[in-house]
mmCIF file with all atom_site columns, C-alpha atoms and ligand atoms in Angstrom:
data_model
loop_
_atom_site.group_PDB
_atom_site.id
_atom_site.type_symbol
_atom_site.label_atom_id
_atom_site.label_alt_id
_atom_site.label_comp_id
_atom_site.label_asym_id
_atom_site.label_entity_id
_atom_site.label_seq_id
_atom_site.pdbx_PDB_ins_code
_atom_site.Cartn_x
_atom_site.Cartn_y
_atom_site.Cartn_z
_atom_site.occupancy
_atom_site.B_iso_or_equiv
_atom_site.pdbx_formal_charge
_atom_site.auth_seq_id
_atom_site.auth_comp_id
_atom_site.auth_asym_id
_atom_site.auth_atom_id
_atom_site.pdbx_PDB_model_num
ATOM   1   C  CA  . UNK A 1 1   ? 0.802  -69.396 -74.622 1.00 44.00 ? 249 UNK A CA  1
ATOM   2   C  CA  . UNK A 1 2   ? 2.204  -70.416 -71.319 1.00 44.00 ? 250 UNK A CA  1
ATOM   3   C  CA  . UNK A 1 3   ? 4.130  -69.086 -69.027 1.00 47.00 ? 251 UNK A CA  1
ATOM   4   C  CA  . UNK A 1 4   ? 7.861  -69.916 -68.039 1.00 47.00 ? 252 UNK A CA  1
ATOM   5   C  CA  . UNK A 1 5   ? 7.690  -71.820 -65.053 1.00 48.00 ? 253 UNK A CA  1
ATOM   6   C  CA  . UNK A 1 6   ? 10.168 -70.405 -62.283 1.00 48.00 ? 254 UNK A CA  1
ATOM   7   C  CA  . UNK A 1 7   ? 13.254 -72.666 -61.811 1.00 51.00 ? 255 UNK A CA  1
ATOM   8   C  CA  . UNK A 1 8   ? 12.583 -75.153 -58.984 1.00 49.00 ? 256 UNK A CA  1
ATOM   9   C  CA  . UNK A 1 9   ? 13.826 -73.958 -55.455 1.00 48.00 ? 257 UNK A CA  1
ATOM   10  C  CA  . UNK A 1 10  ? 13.686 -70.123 -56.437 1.00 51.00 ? 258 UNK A CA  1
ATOM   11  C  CA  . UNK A 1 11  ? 9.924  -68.722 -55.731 1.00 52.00 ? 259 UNK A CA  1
ATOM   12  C  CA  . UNK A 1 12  ? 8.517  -66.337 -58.406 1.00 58.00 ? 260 UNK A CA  1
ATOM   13  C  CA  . UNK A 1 13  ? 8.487  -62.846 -56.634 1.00 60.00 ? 261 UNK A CA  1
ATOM   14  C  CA  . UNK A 1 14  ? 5.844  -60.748 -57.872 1.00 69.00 ? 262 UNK A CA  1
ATOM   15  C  CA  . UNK A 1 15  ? 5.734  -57.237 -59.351 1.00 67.00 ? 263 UNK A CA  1
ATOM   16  C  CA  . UNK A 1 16  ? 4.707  -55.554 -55.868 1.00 67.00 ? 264 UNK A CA  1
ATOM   17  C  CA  . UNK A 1 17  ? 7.416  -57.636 -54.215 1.00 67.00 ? 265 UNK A CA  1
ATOM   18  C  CA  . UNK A 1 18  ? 9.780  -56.779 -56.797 1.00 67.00 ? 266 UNK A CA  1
ATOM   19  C  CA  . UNK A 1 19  ? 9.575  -53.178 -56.437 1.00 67.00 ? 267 UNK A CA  1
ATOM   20  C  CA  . UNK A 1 20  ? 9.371  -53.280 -52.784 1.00 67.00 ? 268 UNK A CA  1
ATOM   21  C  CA  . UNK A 1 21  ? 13.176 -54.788 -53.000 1.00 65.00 ? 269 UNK A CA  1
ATOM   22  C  CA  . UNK A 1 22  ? 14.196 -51.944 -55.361 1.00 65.00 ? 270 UNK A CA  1
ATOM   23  C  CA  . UNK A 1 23  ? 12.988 -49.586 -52.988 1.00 63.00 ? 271 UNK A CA  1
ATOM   24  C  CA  . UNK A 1 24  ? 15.009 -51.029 -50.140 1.00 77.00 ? 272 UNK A CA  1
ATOM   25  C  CA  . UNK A 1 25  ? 18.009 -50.735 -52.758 1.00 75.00 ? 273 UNK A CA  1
ATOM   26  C  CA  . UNK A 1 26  ? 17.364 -47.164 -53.319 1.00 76.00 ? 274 UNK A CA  1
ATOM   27  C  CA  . UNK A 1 27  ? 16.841 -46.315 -49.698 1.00 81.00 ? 275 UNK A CA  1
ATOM   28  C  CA  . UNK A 1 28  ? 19.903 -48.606 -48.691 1.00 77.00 ? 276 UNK A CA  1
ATOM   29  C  CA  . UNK A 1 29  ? 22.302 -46.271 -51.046 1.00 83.00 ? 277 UNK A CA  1
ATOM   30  C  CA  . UNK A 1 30  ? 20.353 -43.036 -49.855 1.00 83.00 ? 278 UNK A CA  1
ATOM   31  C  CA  . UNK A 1 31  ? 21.278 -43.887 -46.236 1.00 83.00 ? 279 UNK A CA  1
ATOM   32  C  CA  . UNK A 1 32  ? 24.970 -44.667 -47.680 1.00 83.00 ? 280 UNK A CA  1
ATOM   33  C  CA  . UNK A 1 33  ? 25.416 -41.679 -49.369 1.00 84.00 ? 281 UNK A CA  1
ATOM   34  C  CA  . UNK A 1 34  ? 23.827 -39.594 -46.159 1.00 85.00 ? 282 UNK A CA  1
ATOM   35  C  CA  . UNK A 1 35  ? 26.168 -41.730 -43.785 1.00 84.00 ? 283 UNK A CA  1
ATOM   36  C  CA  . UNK A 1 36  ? 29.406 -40.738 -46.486 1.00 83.00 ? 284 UNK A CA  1
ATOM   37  C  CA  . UNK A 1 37  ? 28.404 -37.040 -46.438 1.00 83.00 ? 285 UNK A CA  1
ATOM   38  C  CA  . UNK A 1 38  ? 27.892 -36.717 -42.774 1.00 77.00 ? 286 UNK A CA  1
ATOM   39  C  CA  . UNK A 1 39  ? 31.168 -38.227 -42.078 1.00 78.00 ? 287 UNK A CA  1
ATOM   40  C  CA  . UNK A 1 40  ? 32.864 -36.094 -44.679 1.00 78.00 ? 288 UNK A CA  1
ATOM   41  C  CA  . UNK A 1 41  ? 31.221 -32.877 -42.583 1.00 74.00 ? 289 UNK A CA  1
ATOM   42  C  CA  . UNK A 1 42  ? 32.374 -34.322 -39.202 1.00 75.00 ? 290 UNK A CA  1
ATOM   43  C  CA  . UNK A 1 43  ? 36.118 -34.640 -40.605 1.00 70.00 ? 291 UNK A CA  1
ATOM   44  C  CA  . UNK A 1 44  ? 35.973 -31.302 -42.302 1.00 72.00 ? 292 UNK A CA  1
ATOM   45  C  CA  . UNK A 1 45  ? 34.902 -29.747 -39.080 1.00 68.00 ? 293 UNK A CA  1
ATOM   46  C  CA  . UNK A 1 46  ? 37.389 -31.975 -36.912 1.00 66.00 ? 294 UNK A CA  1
ATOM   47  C  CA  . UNK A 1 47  ? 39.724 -30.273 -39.315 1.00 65.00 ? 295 UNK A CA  1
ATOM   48  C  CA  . UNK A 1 48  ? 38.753 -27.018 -38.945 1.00 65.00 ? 296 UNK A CA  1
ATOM   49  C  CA  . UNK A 1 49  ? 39.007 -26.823 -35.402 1.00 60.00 ? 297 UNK A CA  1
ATOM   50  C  CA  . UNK A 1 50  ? 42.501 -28.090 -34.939 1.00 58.00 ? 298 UNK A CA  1
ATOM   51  C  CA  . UNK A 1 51  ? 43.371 -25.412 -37.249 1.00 58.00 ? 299 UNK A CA  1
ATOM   52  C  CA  . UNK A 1 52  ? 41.438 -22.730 -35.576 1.00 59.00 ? 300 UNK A CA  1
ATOM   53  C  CA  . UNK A 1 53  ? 43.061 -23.848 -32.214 1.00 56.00 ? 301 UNK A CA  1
ATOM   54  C  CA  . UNK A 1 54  ? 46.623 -22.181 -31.067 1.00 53.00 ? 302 UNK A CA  1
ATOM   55  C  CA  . UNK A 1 55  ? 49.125 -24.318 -31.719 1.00 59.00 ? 303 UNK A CA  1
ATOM   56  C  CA  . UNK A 1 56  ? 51.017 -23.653 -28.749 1.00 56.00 ? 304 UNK A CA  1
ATOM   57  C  CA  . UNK A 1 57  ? 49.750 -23.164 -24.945 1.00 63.00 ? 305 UNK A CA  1
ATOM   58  C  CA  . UNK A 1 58  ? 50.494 -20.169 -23.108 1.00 60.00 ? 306 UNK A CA  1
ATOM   59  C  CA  . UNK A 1 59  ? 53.353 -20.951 -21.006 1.00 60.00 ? 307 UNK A CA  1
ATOM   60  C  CA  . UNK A 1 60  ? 55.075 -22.935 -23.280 1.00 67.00 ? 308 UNK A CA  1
ATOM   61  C  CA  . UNK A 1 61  ? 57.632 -22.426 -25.885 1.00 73.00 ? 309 UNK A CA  1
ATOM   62  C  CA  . UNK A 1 62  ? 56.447 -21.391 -28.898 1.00 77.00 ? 310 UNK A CA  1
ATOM   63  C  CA  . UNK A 1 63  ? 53.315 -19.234 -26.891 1.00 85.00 ? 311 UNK A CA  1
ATOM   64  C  CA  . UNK A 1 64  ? 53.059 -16.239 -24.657 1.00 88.00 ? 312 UNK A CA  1
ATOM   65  C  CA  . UNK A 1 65  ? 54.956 -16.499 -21.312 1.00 90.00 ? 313 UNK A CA  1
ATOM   66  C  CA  . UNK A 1 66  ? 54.303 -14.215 -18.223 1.00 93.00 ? 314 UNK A CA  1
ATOM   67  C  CA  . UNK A 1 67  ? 57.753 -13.374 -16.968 1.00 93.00 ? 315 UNK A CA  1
ATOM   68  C  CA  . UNK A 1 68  ? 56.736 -11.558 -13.665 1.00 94.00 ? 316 UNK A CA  1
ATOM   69  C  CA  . UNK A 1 69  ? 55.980 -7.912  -13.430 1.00 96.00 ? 317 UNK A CA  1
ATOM   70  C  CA  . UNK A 1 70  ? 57.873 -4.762  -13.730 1.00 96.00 ? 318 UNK A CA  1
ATOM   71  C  CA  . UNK A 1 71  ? 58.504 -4.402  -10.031 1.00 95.00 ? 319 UNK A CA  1
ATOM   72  C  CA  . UNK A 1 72  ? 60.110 -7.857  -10.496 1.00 95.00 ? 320 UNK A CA  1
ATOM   73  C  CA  . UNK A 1 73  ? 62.551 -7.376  -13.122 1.00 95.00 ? 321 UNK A CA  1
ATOM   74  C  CA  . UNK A 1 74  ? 66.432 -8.099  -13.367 1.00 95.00 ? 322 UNK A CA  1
ATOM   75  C  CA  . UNK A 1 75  ? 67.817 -4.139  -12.066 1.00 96.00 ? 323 UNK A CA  1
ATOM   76  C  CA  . UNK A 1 76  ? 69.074 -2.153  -14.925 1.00 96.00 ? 324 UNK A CA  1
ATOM   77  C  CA  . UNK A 1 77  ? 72.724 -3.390  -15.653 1.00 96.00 ? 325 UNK A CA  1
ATOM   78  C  CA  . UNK A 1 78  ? 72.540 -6.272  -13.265 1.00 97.00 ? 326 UNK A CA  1
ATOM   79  C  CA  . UNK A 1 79  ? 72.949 -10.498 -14.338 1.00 97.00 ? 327 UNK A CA  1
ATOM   80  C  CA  . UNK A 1 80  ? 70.314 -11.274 -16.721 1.00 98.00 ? 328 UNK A CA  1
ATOM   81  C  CA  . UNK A 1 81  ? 67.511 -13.723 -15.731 1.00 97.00 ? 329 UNK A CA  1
ATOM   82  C  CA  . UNK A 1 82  ? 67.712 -16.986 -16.907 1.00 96.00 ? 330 UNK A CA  1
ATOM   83  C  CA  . UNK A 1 83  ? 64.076 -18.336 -18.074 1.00 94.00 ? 331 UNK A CA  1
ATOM   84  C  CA  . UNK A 1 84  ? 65.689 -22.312 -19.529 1.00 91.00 ? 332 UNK A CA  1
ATOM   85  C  CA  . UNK A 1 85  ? 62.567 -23.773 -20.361 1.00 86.00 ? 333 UNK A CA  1
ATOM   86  C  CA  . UNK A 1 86  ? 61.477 -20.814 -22.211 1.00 88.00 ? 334 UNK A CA  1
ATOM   87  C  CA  . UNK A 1 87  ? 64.650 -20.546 -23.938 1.00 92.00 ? 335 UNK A CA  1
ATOM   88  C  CA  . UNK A 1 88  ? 65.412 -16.603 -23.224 1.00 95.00 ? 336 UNK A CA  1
ATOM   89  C  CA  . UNK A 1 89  ? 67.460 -14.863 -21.537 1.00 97.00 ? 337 UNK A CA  1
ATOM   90  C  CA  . UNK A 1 90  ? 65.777 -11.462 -19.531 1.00 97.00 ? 338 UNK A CA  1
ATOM   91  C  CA  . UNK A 1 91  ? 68.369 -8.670  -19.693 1.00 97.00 ? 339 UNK A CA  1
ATOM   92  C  CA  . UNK A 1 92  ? 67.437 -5.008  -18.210 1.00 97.00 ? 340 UNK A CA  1
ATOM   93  C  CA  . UNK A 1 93  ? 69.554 -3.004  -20.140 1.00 97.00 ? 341 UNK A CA  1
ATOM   94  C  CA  . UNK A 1 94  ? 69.936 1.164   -19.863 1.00 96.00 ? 342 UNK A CA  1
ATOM   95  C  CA  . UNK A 1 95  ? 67.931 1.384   -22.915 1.00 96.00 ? 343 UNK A CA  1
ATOM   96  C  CA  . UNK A 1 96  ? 64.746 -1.175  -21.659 1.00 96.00 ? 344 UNK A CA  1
ATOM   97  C  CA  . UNK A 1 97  ? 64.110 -4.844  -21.449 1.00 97.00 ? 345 UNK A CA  1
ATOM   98  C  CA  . UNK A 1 98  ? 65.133 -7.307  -23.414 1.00 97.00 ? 346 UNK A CA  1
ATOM   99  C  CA  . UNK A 1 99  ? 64.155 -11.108 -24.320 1.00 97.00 ? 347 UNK A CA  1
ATOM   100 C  CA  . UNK A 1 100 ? 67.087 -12.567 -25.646 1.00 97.00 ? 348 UNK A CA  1
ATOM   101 C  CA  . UNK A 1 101 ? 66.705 -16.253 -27.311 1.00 96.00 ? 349 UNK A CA  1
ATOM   102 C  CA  . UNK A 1 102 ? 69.160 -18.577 -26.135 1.00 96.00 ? 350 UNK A CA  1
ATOM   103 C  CA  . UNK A 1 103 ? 70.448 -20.468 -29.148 1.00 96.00 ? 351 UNK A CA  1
ATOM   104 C  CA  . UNK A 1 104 ? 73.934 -18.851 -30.596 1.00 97.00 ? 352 UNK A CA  1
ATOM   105 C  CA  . UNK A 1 105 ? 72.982 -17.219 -34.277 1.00 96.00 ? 353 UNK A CA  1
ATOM   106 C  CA  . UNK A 1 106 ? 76.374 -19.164 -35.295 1.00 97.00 ? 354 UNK A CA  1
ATOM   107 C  CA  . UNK A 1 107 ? 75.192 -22.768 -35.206 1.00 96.00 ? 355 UNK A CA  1
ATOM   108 C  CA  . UNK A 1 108 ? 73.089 -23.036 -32.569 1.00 95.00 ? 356 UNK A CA  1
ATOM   109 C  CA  . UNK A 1 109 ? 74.912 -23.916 -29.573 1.00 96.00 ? 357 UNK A CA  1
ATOM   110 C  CA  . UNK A 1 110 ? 73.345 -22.633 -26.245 1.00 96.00 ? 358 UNK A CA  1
ATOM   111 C  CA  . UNK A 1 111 ? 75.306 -20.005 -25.330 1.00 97.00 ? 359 UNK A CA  1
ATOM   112 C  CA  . UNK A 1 112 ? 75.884 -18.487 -21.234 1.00 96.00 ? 360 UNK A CA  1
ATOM   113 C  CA  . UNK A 1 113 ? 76.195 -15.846 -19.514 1.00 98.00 ? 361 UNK A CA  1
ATOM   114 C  CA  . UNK A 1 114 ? 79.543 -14.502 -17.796 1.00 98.00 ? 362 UNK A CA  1
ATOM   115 C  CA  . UNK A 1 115 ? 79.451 -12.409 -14.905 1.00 97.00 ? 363 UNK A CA  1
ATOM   116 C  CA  . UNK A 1 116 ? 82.930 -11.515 -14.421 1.00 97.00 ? 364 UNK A CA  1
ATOM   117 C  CA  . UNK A 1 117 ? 83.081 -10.063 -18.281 1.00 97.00 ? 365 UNK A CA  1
ATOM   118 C  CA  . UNK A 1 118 ? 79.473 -8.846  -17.937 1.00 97.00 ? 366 UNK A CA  1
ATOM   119 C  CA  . UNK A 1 119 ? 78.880 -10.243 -21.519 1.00 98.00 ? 367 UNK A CA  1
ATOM   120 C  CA  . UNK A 1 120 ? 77.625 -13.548 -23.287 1.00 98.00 ? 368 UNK A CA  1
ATOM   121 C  CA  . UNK A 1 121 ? 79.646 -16.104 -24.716 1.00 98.00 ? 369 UNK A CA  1
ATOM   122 C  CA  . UNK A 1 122 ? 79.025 -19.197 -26.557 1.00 97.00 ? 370 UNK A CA  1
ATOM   123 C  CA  . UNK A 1 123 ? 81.028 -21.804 -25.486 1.00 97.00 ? 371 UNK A CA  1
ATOM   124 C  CA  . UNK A 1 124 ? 81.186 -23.836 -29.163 1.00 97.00 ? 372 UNK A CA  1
ATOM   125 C  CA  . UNK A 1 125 ? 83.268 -20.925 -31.095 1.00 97.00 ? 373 UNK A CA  1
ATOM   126 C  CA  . UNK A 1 126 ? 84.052 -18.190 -28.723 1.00 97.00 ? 374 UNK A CA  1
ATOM   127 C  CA  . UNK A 1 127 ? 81.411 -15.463 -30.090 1.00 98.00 ? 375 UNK A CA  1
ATOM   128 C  CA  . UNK A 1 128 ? 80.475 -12.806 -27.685 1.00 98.00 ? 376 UNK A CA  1
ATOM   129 C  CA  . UNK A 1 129 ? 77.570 -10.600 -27.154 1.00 98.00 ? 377 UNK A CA  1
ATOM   130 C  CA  . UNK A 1 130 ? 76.889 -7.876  -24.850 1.00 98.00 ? 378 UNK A CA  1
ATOM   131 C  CA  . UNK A 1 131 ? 74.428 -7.884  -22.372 1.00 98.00 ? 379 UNK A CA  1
ATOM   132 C  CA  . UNK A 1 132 ? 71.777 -6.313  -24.678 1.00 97.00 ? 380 UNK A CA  1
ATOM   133 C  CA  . UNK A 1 133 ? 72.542 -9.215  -26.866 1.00 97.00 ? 381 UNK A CA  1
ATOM   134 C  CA  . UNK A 1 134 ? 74.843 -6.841  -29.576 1.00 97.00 ? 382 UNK A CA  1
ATOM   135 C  CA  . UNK A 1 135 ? 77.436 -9.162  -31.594 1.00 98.00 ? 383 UNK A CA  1
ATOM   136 C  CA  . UNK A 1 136 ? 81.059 -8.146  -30.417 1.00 98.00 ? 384 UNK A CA  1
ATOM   137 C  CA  . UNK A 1 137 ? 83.289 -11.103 -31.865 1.00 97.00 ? 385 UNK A CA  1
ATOM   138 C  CA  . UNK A 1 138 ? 83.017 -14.074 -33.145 1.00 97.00 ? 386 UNK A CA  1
ATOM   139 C  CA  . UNK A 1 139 ? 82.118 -16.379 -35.762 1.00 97.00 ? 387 UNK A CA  1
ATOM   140 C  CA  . UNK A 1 140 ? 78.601 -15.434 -35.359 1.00 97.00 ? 388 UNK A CA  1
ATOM   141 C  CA  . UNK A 1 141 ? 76.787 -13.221 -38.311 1.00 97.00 ? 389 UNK A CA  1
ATOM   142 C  CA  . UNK A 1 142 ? 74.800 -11.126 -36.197 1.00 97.00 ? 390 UNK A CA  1
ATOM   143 C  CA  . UNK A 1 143 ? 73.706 -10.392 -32.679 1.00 97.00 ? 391 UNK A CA  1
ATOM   144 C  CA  . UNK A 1 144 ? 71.582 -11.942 -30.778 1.00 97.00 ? 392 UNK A CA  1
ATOM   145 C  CA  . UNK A 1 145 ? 67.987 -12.649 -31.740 1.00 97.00 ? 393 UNK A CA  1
ATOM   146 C  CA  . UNK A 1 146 ? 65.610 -11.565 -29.487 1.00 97.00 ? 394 UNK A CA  1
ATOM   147 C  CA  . UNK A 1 147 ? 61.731 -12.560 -28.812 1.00 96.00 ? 395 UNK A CA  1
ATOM   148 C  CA  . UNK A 1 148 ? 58.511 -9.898  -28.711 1.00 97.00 ? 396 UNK A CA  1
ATOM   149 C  CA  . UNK A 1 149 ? 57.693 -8.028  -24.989 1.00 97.00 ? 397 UNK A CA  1
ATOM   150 C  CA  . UNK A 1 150 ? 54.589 -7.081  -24.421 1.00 97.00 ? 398 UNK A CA  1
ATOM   151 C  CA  . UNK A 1 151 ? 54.003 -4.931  -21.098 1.00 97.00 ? 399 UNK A CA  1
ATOM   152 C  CA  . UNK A 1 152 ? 50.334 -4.806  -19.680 1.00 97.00 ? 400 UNK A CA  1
ATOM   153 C  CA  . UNK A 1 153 ? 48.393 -3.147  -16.858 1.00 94.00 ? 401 UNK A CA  1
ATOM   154 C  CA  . UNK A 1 154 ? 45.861 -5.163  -14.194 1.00 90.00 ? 402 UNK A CA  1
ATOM   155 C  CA  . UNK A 1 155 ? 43.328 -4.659  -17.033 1.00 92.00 ? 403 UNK A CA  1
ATOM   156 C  CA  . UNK A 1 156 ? 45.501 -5.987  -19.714 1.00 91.00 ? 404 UNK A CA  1
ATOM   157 C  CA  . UNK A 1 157 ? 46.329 -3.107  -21.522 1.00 95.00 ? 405 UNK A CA  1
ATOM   158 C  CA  . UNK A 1 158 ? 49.363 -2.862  -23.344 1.00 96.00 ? 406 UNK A CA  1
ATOM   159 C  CA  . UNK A 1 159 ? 51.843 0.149   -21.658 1.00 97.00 ? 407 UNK A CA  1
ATOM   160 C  CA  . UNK A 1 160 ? 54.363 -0.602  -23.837 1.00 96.00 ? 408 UNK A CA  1
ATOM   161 C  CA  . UNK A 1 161 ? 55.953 -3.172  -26.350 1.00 95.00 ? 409 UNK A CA  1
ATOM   162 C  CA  . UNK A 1 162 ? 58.697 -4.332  -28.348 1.00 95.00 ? 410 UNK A CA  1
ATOM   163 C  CA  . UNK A 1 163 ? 58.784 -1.799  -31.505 1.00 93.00 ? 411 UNK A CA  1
ATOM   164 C  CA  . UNK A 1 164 ? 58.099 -4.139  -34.670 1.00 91.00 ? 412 UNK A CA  1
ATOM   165 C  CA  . UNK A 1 165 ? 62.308 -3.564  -35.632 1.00 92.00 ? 413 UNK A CA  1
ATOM   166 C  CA  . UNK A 1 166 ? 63.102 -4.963  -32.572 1.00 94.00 ? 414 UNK A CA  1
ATOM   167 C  CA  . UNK A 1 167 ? 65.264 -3.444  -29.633 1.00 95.00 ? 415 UNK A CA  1
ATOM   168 C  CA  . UNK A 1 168 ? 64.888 -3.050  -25.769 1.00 96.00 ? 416 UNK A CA  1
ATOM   169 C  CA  . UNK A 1 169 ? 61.032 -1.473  -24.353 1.00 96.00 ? 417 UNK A CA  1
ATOM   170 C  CA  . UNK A 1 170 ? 61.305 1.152   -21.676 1.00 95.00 ? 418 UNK A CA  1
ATOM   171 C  CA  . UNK A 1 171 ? 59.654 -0.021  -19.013 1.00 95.00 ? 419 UNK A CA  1
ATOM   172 C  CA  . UNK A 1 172 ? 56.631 1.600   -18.114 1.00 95.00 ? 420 UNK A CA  1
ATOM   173 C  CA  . UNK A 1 173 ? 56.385 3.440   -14.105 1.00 94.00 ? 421 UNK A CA  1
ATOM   174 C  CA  . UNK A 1 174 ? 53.954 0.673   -12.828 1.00 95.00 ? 422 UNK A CA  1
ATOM   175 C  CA  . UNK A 1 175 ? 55.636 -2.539  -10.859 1.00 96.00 ? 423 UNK A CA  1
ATOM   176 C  CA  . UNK A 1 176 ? 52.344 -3.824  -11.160 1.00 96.00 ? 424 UNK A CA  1
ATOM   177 C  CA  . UNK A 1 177 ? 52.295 -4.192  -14.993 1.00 97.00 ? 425 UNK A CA  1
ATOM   178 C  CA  . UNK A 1 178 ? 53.288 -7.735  -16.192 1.00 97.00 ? 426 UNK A CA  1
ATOM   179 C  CA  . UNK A 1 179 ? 56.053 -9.143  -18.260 1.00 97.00 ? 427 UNK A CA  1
ATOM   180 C  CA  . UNK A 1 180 ? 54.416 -11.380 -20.999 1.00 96.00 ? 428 UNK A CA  1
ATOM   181 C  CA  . UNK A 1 181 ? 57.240 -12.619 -23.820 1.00 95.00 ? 429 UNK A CA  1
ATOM   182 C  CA  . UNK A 1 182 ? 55.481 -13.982 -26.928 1.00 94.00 ? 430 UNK A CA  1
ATOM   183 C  CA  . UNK A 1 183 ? 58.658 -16.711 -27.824 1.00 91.00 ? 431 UNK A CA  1
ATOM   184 C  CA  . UNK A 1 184 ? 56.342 -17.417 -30.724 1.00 91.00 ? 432 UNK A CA  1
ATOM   185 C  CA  . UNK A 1 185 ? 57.767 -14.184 -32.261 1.00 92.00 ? 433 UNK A CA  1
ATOM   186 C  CA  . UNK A 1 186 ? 61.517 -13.589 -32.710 1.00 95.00 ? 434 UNK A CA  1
ATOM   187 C  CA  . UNK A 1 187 ? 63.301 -10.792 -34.307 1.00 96.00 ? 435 UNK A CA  1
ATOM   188 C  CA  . UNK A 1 188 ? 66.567 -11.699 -35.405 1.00 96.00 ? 436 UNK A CA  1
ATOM   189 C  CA  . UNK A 1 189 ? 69.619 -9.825  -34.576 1.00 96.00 ? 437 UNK A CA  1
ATOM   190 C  CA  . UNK A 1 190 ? 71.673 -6.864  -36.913 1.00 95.00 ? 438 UNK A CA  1
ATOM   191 C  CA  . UNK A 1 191 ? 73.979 -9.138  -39.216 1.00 96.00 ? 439 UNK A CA  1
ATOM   192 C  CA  . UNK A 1 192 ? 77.508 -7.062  -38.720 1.00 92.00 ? 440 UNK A CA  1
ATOM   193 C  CA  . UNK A 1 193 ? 80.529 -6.139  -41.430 1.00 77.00 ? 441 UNK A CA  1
HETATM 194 S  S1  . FES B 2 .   ? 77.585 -21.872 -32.254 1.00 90.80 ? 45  FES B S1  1
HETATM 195 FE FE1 . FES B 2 .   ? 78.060 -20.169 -31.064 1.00 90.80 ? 45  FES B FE1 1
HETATM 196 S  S2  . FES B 2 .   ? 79.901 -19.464 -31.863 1.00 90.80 ? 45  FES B S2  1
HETATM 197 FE FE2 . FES B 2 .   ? 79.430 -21.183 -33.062 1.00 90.80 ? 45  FES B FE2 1
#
């Protein structure tokens, strides 16, 4: 019997040949499905980092802020400090230091201090706080929310801190200790009657 010729213009590849090219086709898909997996682990770990990293730098809102040290704090009962970019109001009161966030509770109107009443008030609706940031009148459902103080020594321990119900922290006999305000965690005010 004889054999099929091979069509004209196509050469006859022979068995050796042939499974030469299925190799290459086996080792073209192996390197595909290495390349696929390796980029899969790069993106996974791409992933993983951004979620590992904090979201927000320190000094910025939404992160830890270093408002100064003890020694440099507002007096007890004097006008509150006004930190804008870091949205919060500093306010020594007779009880400790508070952070107070400056958006009104109400609807979120920025409200300002007033030093001939000694006392907040937000200029969209008339409510009133006092200088610890209590709710006197006003539309407003509750006082005044306020952000977590953390006082630390040179070494960076913590003296003293804002109790986890919120109110003022005594400060601590050391004008060296700093000021840090995480504005990443706020307490909100006591809702009222
Ligand atoms: S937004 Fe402040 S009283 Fe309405």
């Amino acid at each position: 019997m004889t054999e099929a010729a091979a069509p004209a213009g196509q050469a006859e590849q022979s068995p050796s040949e042939e499974s030469e090219l299925k190799l290459n086709r086996r080792e073209f898909l192996n390197i595909a499905w290495l390349a696929s997996l390796g980029f899969l682990t790069l993106s996974l770990g791409g992933i993983t980092i951004l979620f590992a990293m904090p979201r927000f730098r320190e000094g910025e809102f939404g992160g830890m802020f270093t408002a100064g040290t003890v020694g440099q704090a507002p007096a007890v009962n004097t006008t509150p400090e006004n930190f804008a970019k870091l949205k919060f109001w500093l306010s020594n009161t007779p009880e400790g230091l508070m952070a107070l966030y400056k958006v009104c509770p109400h609807l979120g109107c920025l409200y300002s201090w007033n030093d001939q009443e000694f006392k907040f008030i937000c200029p969209c609706h008339g409510s009133q706080y006092e200088h610890n940031g209590d709710y006197i009148l006003g539309p407003a459902p509750r006082s005044l929310d306020h952000f977590v103080i953390r006082i630390e020594d040179e070494n960076g321990t913590v003296l003293a801190q804002t109790p986890t119900e919120g109110g003022p922290v005594a400060l601590p006999d050391n004008p060296n200790a700093v000021i840090r305000i995480d504005t990443g965690s706020r307490i909100l005010g006591e809702t009222h009657g």
